[in-house]
CSV table of C-alpha atoms in Angstrom, one decimal:
chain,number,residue,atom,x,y,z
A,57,UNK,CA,85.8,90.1,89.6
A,58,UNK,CA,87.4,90.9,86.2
A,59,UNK,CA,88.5,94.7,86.3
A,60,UNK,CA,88.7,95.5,82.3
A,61,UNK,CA,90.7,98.9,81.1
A,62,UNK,CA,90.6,100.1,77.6
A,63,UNK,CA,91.6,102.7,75.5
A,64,UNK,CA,89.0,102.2,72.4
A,65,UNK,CA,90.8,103.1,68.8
A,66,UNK,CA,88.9,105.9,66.8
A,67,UNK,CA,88.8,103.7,63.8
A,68,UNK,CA,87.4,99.8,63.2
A,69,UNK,CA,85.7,99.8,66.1
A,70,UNK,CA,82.9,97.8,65.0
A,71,UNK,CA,86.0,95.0,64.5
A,72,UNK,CA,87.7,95.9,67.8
A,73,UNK,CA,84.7,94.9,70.2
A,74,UNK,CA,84.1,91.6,68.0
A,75,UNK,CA,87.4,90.5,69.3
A,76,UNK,CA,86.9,91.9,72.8
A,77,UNK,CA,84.1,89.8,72.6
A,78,UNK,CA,85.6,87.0,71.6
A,79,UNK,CA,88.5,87.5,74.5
A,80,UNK,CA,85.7,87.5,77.5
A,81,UNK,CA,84.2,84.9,76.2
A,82,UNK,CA,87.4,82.9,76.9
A,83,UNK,CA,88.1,84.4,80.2
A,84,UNK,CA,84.5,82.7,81.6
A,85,UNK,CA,84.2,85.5,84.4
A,86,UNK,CA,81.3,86.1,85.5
A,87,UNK,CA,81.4,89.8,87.5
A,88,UNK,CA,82.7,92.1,85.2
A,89,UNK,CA,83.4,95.9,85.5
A,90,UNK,CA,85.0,97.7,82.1
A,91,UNK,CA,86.1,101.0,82.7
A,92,UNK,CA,86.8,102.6,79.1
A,93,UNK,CA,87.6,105.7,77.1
A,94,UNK,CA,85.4,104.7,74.2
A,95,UNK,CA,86.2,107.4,71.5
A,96,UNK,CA,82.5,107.2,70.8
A,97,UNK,CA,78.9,107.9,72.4
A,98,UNK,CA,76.4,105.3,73.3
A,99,UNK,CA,73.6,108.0,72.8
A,100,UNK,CA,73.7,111.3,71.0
A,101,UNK,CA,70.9,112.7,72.8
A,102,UNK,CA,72.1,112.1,76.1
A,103,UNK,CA,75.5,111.7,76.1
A,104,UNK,CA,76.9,115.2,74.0
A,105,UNK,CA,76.0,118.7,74.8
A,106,UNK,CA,76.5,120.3,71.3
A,107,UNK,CA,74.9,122.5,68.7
A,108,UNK,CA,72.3,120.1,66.7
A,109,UNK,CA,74.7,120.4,63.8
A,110,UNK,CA,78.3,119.4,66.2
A,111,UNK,CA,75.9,116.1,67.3
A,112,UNK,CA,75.5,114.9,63.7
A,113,UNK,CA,79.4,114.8,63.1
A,114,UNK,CA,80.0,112.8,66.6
A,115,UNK,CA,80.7,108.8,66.1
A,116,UNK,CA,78.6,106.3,68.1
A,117,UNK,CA,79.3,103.1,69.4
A,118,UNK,CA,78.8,100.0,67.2
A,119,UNK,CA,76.6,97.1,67.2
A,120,UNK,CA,79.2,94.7,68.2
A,121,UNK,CA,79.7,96.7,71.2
A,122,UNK,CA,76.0,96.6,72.4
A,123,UNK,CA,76.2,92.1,72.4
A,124,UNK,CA,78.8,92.4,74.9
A,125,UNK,CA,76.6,94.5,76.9
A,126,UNK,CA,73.6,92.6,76.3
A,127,UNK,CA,75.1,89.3,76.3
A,128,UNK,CA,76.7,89.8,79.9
A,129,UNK,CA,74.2,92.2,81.1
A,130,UNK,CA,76.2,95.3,82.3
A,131,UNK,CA,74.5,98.3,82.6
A,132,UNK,CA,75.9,102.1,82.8
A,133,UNK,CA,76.8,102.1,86.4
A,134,UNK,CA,77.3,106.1,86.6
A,135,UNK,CA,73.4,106.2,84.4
A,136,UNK,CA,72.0,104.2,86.9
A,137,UNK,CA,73.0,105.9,89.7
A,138,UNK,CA,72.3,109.8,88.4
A,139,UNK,CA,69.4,109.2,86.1
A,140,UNK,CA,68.9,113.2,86.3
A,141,UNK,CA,72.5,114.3,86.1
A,142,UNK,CA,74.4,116.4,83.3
A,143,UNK,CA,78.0,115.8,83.9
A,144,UNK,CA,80.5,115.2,80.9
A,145,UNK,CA,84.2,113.7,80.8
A,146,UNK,CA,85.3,115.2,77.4
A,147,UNK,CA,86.0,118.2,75.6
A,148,UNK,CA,86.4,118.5,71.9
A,149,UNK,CA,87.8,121.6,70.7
A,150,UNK,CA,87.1,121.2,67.0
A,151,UNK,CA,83.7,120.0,67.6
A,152,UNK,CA,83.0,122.6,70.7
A,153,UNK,CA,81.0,120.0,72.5
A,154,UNK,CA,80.6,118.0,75.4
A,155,UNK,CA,80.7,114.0,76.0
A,156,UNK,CA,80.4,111.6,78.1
A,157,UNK,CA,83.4,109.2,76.4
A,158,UNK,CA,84.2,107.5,79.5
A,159,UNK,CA,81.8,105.0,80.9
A,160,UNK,CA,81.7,102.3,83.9
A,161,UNK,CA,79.9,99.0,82.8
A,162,UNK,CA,79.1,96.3,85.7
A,163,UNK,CA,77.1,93.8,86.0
A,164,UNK,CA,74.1,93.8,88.4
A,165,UNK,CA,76.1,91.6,91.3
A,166,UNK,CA,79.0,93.8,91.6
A,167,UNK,CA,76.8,96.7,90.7
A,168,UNK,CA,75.2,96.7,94.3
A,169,UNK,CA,77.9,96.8,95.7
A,170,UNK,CA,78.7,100.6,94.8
A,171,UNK,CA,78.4,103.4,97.1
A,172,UNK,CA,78.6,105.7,93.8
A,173,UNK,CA,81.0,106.6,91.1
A,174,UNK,CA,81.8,110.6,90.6
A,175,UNK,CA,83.3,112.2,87.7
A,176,UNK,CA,85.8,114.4,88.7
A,177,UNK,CA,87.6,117.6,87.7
A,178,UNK,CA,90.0,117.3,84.6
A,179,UNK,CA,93.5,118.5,86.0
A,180,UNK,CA,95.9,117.5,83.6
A,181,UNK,CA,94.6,114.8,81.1
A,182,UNK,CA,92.5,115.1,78.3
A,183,UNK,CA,89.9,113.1,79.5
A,184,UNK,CA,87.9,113.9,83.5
A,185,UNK,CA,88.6,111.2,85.7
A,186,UNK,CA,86.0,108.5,87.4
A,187,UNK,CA,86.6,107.7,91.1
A,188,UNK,CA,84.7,104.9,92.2
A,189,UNK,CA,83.6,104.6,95.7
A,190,UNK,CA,82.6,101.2,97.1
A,191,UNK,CA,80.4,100.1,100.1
A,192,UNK,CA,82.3,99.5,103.1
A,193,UNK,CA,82.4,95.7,104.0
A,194,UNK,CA,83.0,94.1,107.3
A,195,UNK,CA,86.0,92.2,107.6
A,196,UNK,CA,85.3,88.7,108.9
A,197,UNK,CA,88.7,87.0,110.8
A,198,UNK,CA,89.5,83.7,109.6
A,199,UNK,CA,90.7,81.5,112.2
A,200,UNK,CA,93.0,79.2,111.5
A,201,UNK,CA,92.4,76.1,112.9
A,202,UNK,CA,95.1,72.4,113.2
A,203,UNK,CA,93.6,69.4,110.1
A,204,UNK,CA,93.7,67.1,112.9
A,205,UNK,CA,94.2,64.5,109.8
A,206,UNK,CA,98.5,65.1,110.5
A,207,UNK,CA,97.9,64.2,113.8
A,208,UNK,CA,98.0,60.7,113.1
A,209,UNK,CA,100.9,61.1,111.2
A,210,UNK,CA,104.3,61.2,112.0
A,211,UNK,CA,104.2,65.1,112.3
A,212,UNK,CA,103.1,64.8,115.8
A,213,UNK,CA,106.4,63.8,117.3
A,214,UNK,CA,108.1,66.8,115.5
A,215,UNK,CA,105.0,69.2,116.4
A,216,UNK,CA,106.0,68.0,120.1
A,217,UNK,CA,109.5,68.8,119.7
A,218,UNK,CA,108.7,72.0,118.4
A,219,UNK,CA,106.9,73.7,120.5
A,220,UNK,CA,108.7,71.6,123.7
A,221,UNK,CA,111.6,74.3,122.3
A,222,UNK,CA,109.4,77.0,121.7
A,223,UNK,CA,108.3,77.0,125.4
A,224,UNK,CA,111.6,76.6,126.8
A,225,UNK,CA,113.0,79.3,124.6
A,226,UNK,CA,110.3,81.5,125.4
A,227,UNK,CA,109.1,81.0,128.9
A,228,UNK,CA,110.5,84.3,130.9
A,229,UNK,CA,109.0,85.7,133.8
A,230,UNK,CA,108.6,89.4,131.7
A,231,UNK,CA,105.9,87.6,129.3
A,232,UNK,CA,101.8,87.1,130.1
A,233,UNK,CA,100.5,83.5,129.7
A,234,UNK,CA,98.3,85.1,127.5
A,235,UNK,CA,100.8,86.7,125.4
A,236,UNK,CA,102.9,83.5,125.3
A,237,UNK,CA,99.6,81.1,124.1
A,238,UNK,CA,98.8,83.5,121.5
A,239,UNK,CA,102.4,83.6,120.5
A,240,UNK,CA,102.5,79.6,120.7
A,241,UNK,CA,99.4,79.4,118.4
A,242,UNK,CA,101.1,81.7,115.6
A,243,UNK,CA,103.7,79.3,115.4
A,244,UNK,CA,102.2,76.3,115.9
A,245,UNK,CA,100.6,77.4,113.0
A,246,UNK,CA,103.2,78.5,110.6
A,247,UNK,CA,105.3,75.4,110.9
A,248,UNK,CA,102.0,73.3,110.6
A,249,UNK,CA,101.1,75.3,107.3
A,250,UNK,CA,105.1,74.9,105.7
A,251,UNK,CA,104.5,70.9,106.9
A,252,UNK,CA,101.1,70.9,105.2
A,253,UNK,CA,102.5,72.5,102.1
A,254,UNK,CA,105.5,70.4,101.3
A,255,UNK,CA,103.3,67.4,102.4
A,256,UNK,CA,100.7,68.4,99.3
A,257,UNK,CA,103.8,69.0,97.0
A,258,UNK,CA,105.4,65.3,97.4
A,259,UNK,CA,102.5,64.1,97.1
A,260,UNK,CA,101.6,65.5,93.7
């Protein structure tokens, strides 16, 4: 996934996302989540609470800013999962109004993956926070297992010697079996790893 951060300028924005745009498209990711302070509304009617008059002076996002969103298909993350909900993440003082400024964009993949995103109370900044809270995952164990490949190789004879010291080091009357085979294993497998690792690097 390709966790974007921005802090949108107040003026050439129009030129701003065309580069932006430019940038992802170099990048190649495909799951993409942009969390940004945009300095501008995607929609006056839904995004400000204001006077009718205080709506008419507030900036909205450009064009070039809706390809991106098109183009990669990310949707308002926070929109999608409160249709019904009124909840704001900036002030503005000389406009008294309310807007919603900062905005999580994902795309449908990662998107499902969200337990839900909650705008939170403004403490210090200017701007309210976004915490987002993801679905718990299991955690699947990877076991590592020996390429039986450097078997045949000379690495045997020193995998032998190894662990021929290992056991005779470690053999004492105050340690399980178990704990010593699961002990024998880890290090079976880190020496096997830093073998298998300079093995790769002399040969490329």
């Amino acid at each position: 996934m390709l966790l974007v951060t921005i802090y949108a300028p107040n003026e050439n924005q129009s030129e701003y996302y065309s580069k932006l745009h430019e940038k992802k498209l170099e990048i190649g990711q495909r799951n993409i989540c942009i969390v940004e302070d945009y300095n501008a509304v995607v929609d006056i009617k839904k995004t400000i609470l204001a006077t009718q008059k205080n709506k008419k002076k507030r900036k909205t996002l450009p064009t070039s800013f809706f390809d991106i969103i098109q183009e990669l298909n990310l949707l308002d993350r926070w929109r999608r999962l409160n249709p019904e909900k009124k909840e704001y993440t900036f002030y503005s003082n000389p406009h008294k109004s309310w807007s919603q400024l900062d905005i999580i964009w994902m795309n449908v993949e990662i998107g499902n993956e969200l337990k839900t995103i909650e705008i939170m109370t403004n403490v210090w900044a200017d701007n309210n926070p976004l915490m987002i809270i993801w679905k718990r995952r299991k955690k699947t164990r990877r076991r590592w297992t020996l390429n039986s490949q450097i078997v045949k190789e000379k690495y045997v004879t020193k995998i032998k010697k190894e662990m021929e010291l290992f056991f005779k080091e470690n053999t004492i009357q105050q340690t399980s079996l178990q704990t010593l085979w699961d002990t024998a294993k880890a290090y079976l497998g880190g020496i096997t790893i830093a073998y298998m690792a300079k093995r790769n690097k002399e040969r490329w």
